[in-house]
mmCIF file of C-alpha atoms in Angstrom:
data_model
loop_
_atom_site.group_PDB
_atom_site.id
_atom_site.type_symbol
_atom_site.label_atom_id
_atom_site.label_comp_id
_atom_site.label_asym_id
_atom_site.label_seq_id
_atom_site.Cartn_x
_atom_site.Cartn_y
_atom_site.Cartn_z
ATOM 1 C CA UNK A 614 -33.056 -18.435 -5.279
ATOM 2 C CA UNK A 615 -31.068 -15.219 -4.908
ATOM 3 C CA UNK A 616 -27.639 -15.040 -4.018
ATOM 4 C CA UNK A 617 -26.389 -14.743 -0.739
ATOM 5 C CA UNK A 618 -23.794 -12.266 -0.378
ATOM 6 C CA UNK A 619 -21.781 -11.413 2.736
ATOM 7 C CA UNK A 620 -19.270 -8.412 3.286
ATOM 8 C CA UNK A 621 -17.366 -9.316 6.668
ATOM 9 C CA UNK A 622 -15.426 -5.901 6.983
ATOM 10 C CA UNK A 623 -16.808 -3.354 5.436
ATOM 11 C CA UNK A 624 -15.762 -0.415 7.234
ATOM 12 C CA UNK A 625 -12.588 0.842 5.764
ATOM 13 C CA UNK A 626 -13.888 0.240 2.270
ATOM 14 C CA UNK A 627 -16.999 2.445 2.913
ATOM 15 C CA UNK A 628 -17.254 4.092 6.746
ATOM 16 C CA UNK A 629 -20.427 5.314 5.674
ATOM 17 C CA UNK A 630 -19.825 7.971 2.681
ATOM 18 C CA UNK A 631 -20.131 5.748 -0.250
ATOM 19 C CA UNK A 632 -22.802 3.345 -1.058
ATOM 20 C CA UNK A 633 -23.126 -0.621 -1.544
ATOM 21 C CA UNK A 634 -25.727 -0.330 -3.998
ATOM 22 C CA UNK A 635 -23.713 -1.663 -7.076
ATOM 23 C CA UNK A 636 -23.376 -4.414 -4.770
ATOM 24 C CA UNK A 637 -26.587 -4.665 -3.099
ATOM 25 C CA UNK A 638 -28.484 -4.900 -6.489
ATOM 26 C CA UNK A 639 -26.803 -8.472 -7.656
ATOM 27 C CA UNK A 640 -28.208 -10.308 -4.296
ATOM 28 C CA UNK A 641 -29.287 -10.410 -0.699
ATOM 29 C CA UNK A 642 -26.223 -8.530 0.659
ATOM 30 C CA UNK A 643 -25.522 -7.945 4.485
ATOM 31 C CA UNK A 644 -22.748 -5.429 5.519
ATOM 32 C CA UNK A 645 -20.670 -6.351 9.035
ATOM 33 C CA UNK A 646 -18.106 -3.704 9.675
ATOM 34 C CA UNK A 647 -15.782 -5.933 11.136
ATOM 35 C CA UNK A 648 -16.045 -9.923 11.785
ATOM 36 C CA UNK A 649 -13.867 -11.535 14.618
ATOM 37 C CA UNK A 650 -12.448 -15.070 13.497
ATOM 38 C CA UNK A 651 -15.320 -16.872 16.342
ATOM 39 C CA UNK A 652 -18.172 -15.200 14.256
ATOM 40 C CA UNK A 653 -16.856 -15.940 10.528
ATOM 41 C CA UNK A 654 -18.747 -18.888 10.370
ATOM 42 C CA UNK A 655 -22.039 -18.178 11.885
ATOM 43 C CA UNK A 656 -22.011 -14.534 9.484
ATOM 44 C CA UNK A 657 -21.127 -16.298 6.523
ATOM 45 C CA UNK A 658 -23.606 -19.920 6.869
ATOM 46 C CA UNK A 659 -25.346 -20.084 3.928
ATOM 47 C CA UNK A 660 -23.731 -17.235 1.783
ATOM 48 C CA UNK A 661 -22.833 -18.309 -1.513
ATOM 49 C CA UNK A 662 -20.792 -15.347 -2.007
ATOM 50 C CA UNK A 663 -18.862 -13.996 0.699
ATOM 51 C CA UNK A 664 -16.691 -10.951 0.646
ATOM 52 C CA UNK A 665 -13.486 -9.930 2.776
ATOM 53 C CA UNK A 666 -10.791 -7.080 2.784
ATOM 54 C CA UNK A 667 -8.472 -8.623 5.874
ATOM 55 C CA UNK A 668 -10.471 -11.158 7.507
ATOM 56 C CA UNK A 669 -8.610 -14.234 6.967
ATOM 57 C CA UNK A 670 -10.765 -16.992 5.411
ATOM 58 C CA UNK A 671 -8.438 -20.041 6.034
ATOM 59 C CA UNK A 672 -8.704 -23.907 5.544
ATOM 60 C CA UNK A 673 -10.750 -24.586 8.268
ATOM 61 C CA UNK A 674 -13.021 -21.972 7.513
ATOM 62 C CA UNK A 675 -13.791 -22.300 3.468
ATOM 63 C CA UNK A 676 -14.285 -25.503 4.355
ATOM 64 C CA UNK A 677 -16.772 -24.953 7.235
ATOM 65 C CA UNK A 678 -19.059 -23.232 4.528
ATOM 66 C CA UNK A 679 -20.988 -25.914 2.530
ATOM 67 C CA UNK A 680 -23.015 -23.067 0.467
ATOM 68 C CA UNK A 681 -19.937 -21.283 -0.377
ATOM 69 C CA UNK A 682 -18.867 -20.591 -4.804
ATOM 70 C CA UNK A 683 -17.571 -17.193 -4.516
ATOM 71 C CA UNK A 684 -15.033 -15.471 -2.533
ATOM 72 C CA UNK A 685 -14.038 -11.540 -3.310
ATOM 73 C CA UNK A 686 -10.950 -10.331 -2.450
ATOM 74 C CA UNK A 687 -11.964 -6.370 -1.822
ATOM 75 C CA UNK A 688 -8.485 -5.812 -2.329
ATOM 76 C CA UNK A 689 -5.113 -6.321 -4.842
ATOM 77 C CA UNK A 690 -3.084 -8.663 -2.409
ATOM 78 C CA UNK A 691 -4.785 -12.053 -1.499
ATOM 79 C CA UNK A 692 -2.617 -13.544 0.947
ATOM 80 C CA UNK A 693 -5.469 -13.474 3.067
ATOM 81 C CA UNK A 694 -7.139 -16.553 1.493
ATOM 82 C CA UNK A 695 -6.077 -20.118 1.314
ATOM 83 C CA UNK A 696 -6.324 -20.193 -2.156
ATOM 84 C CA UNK A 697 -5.274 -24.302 -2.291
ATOM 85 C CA UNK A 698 -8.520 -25.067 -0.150
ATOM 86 C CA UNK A 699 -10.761 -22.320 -2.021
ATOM 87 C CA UNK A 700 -9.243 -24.110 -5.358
ATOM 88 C CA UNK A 701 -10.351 -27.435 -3.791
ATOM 89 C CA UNK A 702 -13.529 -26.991 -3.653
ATOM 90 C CA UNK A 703 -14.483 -25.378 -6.727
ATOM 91 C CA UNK A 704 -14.555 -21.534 -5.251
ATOM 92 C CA UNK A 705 -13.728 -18.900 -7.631
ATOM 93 C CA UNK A 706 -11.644 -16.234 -6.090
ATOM 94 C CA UNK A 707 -11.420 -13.268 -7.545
ATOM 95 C CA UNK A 708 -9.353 -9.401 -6.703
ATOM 96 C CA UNK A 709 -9.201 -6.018 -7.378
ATOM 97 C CA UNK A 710 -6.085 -4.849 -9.598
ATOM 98 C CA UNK A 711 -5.166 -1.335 -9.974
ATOM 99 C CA UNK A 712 -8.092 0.138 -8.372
ATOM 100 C CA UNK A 713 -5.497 2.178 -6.370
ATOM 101 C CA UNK A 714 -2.757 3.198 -8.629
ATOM 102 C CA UNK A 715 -3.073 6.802 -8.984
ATOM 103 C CA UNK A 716 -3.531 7.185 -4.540
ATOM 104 C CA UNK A 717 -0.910 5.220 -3.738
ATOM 105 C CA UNK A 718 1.415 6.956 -6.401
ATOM 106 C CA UNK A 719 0.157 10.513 -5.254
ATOM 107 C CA UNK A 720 1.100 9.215 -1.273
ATOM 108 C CA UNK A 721 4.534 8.608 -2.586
ATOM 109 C CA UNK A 722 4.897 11.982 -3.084
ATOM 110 C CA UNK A 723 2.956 13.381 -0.074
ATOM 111 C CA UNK A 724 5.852 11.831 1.760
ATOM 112 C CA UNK A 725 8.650 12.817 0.218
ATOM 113 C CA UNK A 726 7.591 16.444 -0.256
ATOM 114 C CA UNK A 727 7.263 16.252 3.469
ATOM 115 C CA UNK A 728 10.420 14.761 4.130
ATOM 116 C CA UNK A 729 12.027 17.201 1.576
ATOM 117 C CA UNK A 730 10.214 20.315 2.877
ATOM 118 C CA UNK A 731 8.874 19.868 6.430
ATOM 119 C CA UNK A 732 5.629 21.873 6.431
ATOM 120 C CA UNK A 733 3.892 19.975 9.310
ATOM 121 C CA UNK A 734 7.481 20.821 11.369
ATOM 122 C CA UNK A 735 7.014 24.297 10.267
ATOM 123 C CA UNK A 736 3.640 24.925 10.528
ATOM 124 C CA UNK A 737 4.686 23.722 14.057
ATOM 125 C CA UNK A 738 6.971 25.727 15.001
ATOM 126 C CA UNK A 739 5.197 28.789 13.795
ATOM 127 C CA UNK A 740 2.600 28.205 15.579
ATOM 128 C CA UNK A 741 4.886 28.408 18.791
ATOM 129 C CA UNK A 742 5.942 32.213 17.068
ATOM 130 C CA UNK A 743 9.050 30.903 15.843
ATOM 131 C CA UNK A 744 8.753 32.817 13.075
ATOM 132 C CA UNK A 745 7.301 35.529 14.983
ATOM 133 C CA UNK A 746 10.557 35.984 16.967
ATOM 134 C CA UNK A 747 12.628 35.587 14.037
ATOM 135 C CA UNK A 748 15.442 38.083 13.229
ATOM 136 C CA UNK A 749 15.283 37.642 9.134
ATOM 137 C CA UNK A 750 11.676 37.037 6.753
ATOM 138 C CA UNK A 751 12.706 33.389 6.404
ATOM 139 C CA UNK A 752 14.655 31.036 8.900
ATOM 140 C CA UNK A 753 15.805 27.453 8.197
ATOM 141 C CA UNK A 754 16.145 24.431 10.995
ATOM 142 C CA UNK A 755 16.415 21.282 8.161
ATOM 143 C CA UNK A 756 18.232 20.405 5.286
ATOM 144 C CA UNK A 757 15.827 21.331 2.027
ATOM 145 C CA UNK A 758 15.937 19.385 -0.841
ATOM 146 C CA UNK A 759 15.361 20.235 -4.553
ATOM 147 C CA UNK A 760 13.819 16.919 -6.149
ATOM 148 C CA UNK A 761 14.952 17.876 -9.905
ATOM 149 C CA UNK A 762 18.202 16.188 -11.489
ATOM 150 C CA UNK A 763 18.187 13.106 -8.260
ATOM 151 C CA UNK A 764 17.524 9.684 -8.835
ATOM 152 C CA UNK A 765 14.544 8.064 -8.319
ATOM 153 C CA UNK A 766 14.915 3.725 -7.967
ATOM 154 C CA UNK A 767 11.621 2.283 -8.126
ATOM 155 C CA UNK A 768 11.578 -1.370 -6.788
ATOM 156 C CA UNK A 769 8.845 -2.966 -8.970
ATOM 157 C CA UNK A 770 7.334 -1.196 -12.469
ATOM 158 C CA UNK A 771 3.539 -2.385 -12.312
ATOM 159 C CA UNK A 772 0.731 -0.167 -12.206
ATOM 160 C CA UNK A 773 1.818 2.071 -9.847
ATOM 161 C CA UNK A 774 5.797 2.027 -10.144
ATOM 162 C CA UNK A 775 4.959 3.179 -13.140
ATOM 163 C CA UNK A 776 2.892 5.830 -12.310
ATOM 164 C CA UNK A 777 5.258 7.234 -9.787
ATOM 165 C CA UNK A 778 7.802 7.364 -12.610
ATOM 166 C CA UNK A 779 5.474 9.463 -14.365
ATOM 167 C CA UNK A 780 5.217 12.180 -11.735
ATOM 168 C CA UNK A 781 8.592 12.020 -10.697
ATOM 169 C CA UNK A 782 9.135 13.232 -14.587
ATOM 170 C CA UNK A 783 6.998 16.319 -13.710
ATOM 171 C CA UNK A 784 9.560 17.238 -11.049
ATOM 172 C CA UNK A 785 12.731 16.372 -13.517
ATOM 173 C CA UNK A 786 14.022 13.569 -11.524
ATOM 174 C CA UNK A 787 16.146 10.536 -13.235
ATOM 175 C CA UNK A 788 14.097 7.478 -13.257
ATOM 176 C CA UNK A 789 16.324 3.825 -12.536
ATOM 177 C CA UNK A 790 14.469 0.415 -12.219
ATOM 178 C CA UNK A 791 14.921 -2.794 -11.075
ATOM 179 C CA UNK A 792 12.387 -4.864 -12.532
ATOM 180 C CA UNK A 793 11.705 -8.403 -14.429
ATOM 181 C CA UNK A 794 11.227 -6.060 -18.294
ATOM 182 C CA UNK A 795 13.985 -5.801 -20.161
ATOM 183 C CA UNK A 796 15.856 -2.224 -20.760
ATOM 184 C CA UNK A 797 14.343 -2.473 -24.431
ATOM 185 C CA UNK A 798 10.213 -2.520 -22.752
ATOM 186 C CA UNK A 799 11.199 0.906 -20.413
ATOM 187 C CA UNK A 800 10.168 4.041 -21.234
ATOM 188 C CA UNK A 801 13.013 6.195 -23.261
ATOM 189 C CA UNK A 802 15.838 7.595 -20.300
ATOM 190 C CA UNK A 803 14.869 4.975 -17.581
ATOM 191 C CA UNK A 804 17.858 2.926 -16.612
ATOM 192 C CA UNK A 805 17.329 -0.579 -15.505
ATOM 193 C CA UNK A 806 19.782 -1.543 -12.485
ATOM 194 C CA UNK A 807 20.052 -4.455 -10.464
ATOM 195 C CA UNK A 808 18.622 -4.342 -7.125
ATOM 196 C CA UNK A 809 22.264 -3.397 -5.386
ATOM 197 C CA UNK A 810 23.270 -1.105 -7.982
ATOM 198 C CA UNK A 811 19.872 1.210 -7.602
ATOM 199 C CA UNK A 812 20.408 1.060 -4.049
ATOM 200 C CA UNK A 813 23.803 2.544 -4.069
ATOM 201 C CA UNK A 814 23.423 4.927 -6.677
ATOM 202 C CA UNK A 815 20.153 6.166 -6.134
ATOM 203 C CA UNK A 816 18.981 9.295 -4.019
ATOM 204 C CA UNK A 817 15.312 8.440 -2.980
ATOM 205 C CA UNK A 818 14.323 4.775 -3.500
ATOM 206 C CA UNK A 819 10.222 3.515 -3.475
ATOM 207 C CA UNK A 820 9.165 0.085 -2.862
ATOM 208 C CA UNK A 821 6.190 -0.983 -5.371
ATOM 209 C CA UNK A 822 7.226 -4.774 -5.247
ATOM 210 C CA UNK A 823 4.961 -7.765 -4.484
ATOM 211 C CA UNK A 824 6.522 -9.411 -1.091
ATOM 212 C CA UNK A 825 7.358 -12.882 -2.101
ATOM 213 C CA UNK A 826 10.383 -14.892 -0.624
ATOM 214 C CA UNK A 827 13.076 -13.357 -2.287
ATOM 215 C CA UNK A 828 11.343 -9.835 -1.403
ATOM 216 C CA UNK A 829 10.792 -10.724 2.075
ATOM 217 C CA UNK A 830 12.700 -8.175 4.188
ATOM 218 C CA UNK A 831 14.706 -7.531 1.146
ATOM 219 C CA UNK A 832 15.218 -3.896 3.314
ATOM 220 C CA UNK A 833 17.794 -5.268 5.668
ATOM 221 C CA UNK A 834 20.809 -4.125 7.252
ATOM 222 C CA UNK A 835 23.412 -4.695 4.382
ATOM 223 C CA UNK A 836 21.051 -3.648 1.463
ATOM 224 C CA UNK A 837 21.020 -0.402 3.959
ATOM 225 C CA UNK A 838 24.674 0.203 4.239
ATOM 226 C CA UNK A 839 25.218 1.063 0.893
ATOM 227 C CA UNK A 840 22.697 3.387 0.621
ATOM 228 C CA UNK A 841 23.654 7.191 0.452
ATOM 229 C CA UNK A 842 23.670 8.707 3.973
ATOM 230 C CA UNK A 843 20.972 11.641 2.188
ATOM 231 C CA UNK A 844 18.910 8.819 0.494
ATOM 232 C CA UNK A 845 15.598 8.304 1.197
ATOM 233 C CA UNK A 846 13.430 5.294 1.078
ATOM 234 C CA UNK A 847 9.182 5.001 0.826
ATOM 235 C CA UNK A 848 7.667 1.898 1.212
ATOM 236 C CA UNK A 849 3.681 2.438 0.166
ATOM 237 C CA UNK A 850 3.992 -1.285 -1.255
ATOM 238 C CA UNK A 851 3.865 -4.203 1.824
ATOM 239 C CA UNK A 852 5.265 -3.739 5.362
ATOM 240 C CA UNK A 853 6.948 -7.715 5.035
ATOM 241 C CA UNK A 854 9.229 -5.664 2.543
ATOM 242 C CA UNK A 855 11.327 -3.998 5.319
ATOM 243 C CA UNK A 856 13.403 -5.915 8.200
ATOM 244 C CA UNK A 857 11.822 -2.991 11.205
ATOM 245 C CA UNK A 858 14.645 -3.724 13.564
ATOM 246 C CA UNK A 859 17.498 -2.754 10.690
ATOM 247 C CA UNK A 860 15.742 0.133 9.242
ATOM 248 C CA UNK A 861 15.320 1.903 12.584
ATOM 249 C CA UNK A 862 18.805 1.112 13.558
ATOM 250 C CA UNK A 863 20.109 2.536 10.032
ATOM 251 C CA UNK A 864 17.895 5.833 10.962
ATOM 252 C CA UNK A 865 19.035 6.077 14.594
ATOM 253 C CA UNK A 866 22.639 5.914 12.867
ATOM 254 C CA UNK A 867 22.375 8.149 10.246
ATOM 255 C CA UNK A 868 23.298 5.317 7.790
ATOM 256 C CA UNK A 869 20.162 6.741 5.489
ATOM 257 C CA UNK A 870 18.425 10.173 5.742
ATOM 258 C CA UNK A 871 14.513 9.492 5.893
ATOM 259 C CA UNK A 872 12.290 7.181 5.040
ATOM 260 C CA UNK A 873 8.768 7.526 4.570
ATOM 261 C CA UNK A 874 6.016 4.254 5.242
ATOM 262 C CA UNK A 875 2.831 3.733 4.456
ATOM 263 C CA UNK A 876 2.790 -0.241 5.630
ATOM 264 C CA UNK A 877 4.245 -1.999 8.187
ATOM 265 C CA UNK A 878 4.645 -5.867 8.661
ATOM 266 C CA UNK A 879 1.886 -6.359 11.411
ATOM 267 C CA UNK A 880 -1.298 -3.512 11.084
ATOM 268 C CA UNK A 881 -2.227 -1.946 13.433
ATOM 269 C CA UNK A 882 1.744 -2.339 14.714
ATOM 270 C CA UNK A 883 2.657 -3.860 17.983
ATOM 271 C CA UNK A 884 3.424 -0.484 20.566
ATOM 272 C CA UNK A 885 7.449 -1.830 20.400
ATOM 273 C CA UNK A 886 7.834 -1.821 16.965
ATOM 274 C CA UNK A 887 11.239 0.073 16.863
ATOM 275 C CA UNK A 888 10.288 2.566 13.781
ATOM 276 C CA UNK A 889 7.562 4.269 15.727
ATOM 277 C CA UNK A 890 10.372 5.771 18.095
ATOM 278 C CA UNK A 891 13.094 5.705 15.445
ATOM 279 C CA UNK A 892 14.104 9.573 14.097
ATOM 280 C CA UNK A 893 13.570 10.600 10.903
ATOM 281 C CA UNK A 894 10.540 8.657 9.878
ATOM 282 C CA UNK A 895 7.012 9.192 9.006
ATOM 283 C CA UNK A 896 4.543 6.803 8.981
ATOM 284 C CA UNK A 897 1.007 7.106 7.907
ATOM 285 C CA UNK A 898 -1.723 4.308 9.065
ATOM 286 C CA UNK A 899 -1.807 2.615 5.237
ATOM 287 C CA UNK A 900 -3.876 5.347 3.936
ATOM 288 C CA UNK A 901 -2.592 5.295 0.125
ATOM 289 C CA UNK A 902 -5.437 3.678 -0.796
ATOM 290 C CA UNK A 903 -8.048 5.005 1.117
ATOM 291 C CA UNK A 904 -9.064 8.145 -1.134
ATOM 292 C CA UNK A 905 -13.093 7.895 -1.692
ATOM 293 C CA UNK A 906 -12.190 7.694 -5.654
ATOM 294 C CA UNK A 907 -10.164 4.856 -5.290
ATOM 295 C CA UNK A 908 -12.719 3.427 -2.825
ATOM 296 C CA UNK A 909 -15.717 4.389 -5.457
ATOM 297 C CA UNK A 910 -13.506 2.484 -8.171
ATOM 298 C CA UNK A 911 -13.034 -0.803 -5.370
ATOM 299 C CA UNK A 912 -17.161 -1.053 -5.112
ATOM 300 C CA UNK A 913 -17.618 -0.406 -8.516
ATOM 301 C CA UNK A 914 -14.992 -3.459 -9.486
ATOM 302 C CA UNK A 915 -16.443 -5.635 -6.733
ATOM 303 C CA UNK A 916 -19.774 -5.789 -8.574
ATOM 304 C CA UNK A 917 -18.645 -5.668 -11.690
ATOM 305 C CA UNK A 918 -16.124 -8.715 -10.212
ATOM 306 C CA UNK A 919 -19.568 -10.968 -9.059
ATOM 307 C CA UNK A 920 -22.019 -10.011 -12.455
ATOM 308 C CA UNK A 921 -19.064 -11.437 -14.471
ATOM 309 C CA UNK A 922 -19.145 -14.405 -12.326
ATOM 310 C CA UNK A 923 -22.462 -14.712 -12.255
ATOM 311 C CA UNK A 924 -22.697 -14.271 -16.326
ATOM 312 C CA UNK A 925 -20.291 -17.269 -15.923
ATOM 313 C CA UNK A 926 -17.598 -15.346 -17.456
ATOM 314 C CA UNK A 927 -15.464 -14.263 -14.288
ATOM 315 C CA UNK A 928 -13.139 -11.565 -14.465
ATOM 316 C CA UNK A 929 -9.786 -10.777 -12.050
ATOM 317 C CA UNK A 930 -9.304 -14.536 -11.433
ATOM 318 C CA UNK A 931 -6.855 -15.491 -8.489
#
């Protein structure tokens, strides 16, 4: 009988200008954009293979599916799935590592080259004929900041801390890393600090860690005191990473420059959350990911994720 496969939110992975045919030729596949919890069940019945990006599949679910072998993760984190009842019953669950890296990594840098440079603010202004009325050829309304010789602490050197290191070499920054490696597995000229050390000494800090209880809010009001009052802090990693209450008050009192976020800890955020009115921010609606290659490269993993399992050799095991 051919495989049942079911995609319950489809829509950010592929709003319509990629195709599902790597998936669509492994089974009987039906695409929902987006699946409320009251209609997980009734979508799902009778798919042996079900697929999800943030729709929760809890206890009470998994185990509301009789048919169900397979559930796909079309994403890295997989906090979204009780893995203890999936594990229970004999479901593989399976992810998709570093389909992202280079996006994310290449975000990083779209935000601090805006913080750094301001070209939206300009573009702005000129467009109100600031420069127009301006008595000199070049006028200047914020701080600019030359990226060479500062101090880059990466939180985290996986895939994509990594990465970030890489390009932050292209613009002749220092490199400092708090990590689980050793100084001896780093690249030659990367420091390794401990977590309060890096924040203290270093000028922009980005957040590539997993969030796991000791990482929870880790971003909190004392980490942020003993930042530098020009440091900068990007968080394209998990919005559970930053305490939103002590960031914004650290921005609204100058305790820290800028920061730049790609996440936040509920998505789409609540109207209060304090950073949306906070100064000196921008946020971008977690985007890093969202580049059509790195959404090609998701598809492309996701079947090559179920053939494995269905070869009975599966791949990217949870």
């Amino acid at each position: 009988m051919e495989n049942k496969i079911v995609i319950l939110d489809g829509y950010t992975t592929n709003p319509g200008d990629l195709s599902w045919q790597p998936v669509e030729k492994l089974g009987n596949l039906t695409v929902y954009d987006r699946t409320p919890r009251s209609l997980i069940i009734e979508r799902a019945k009778g798919a042996s293979l079900l697929l999800t990006n943030k729709t929760t599949l809890d206890a009470d679910i998994i185990n509301a599916l009789p048919d169900l072998r397979y559930i796909g993760v079309l994403a890295t984190g997989t906090n979204i799935v009780d893995l203890e009842a999936a594990h229970r019953k004999g479901i593989t669950v399976t992810n998709i590592p570093s389909y992202s890296t280079d996006s994310v990594a290449q975000l990083v840098f779209a935000l601090l080259l805006s913080i750094v440079y301001h070209p939206e603010h300009y573009t702005s202004r000129n467009c109100e004929h600031a420069w127009t009325n301006c008595a000199d050829f070049s006028y200047v309304d914020y701080p600019l900041f030359e990226l060479s010789g500062k101090l880059l602490g990466i939180v985290g050197f996986g895939h994509i801390g990594r990465r970030v290191a890489e390009i932050a070499e292209g613009f002749g920054m220092r490199i400092a890393v708090e990590t689980s490696k050793s100084q001896d597995q780093l690249p030659e000229g990367y420091v390794k600090m401990s977590r309060e050390q890096l924040f203290r000494e270093a000028d922009v800090v980005t957040l590539h860690c997993p969030l796991a209880p000791d990482t929870e809010k880790m971003i909190n009001a004392s980490l942020l005191s003993i930042m530098k009052p020009d440091a900068i802090l990007i968080n394209t990693g998990r919005g559970g990473l930053v305490n939103e209450k002590d960031l914004a008050d650290a921005l609204h009192k100058g305790q820290i420059y800028a920061a730049g976020l790609d996440v936040l800890s509920q998505e789409p955020p609540r109207a209060d959350n304090p950073l949306l009115s906070a100064p000196h921010v921008l946020i971008t609606p977690h985007i890093g990911w969202a580049t059509k290659e790195a959404r090609k490269r998701l598809i492309d993993i996701t079947a090559a994720n179920i053939e494995a399992y269905q070869a009975g050799h599966p791949i990217n095991l949870v």
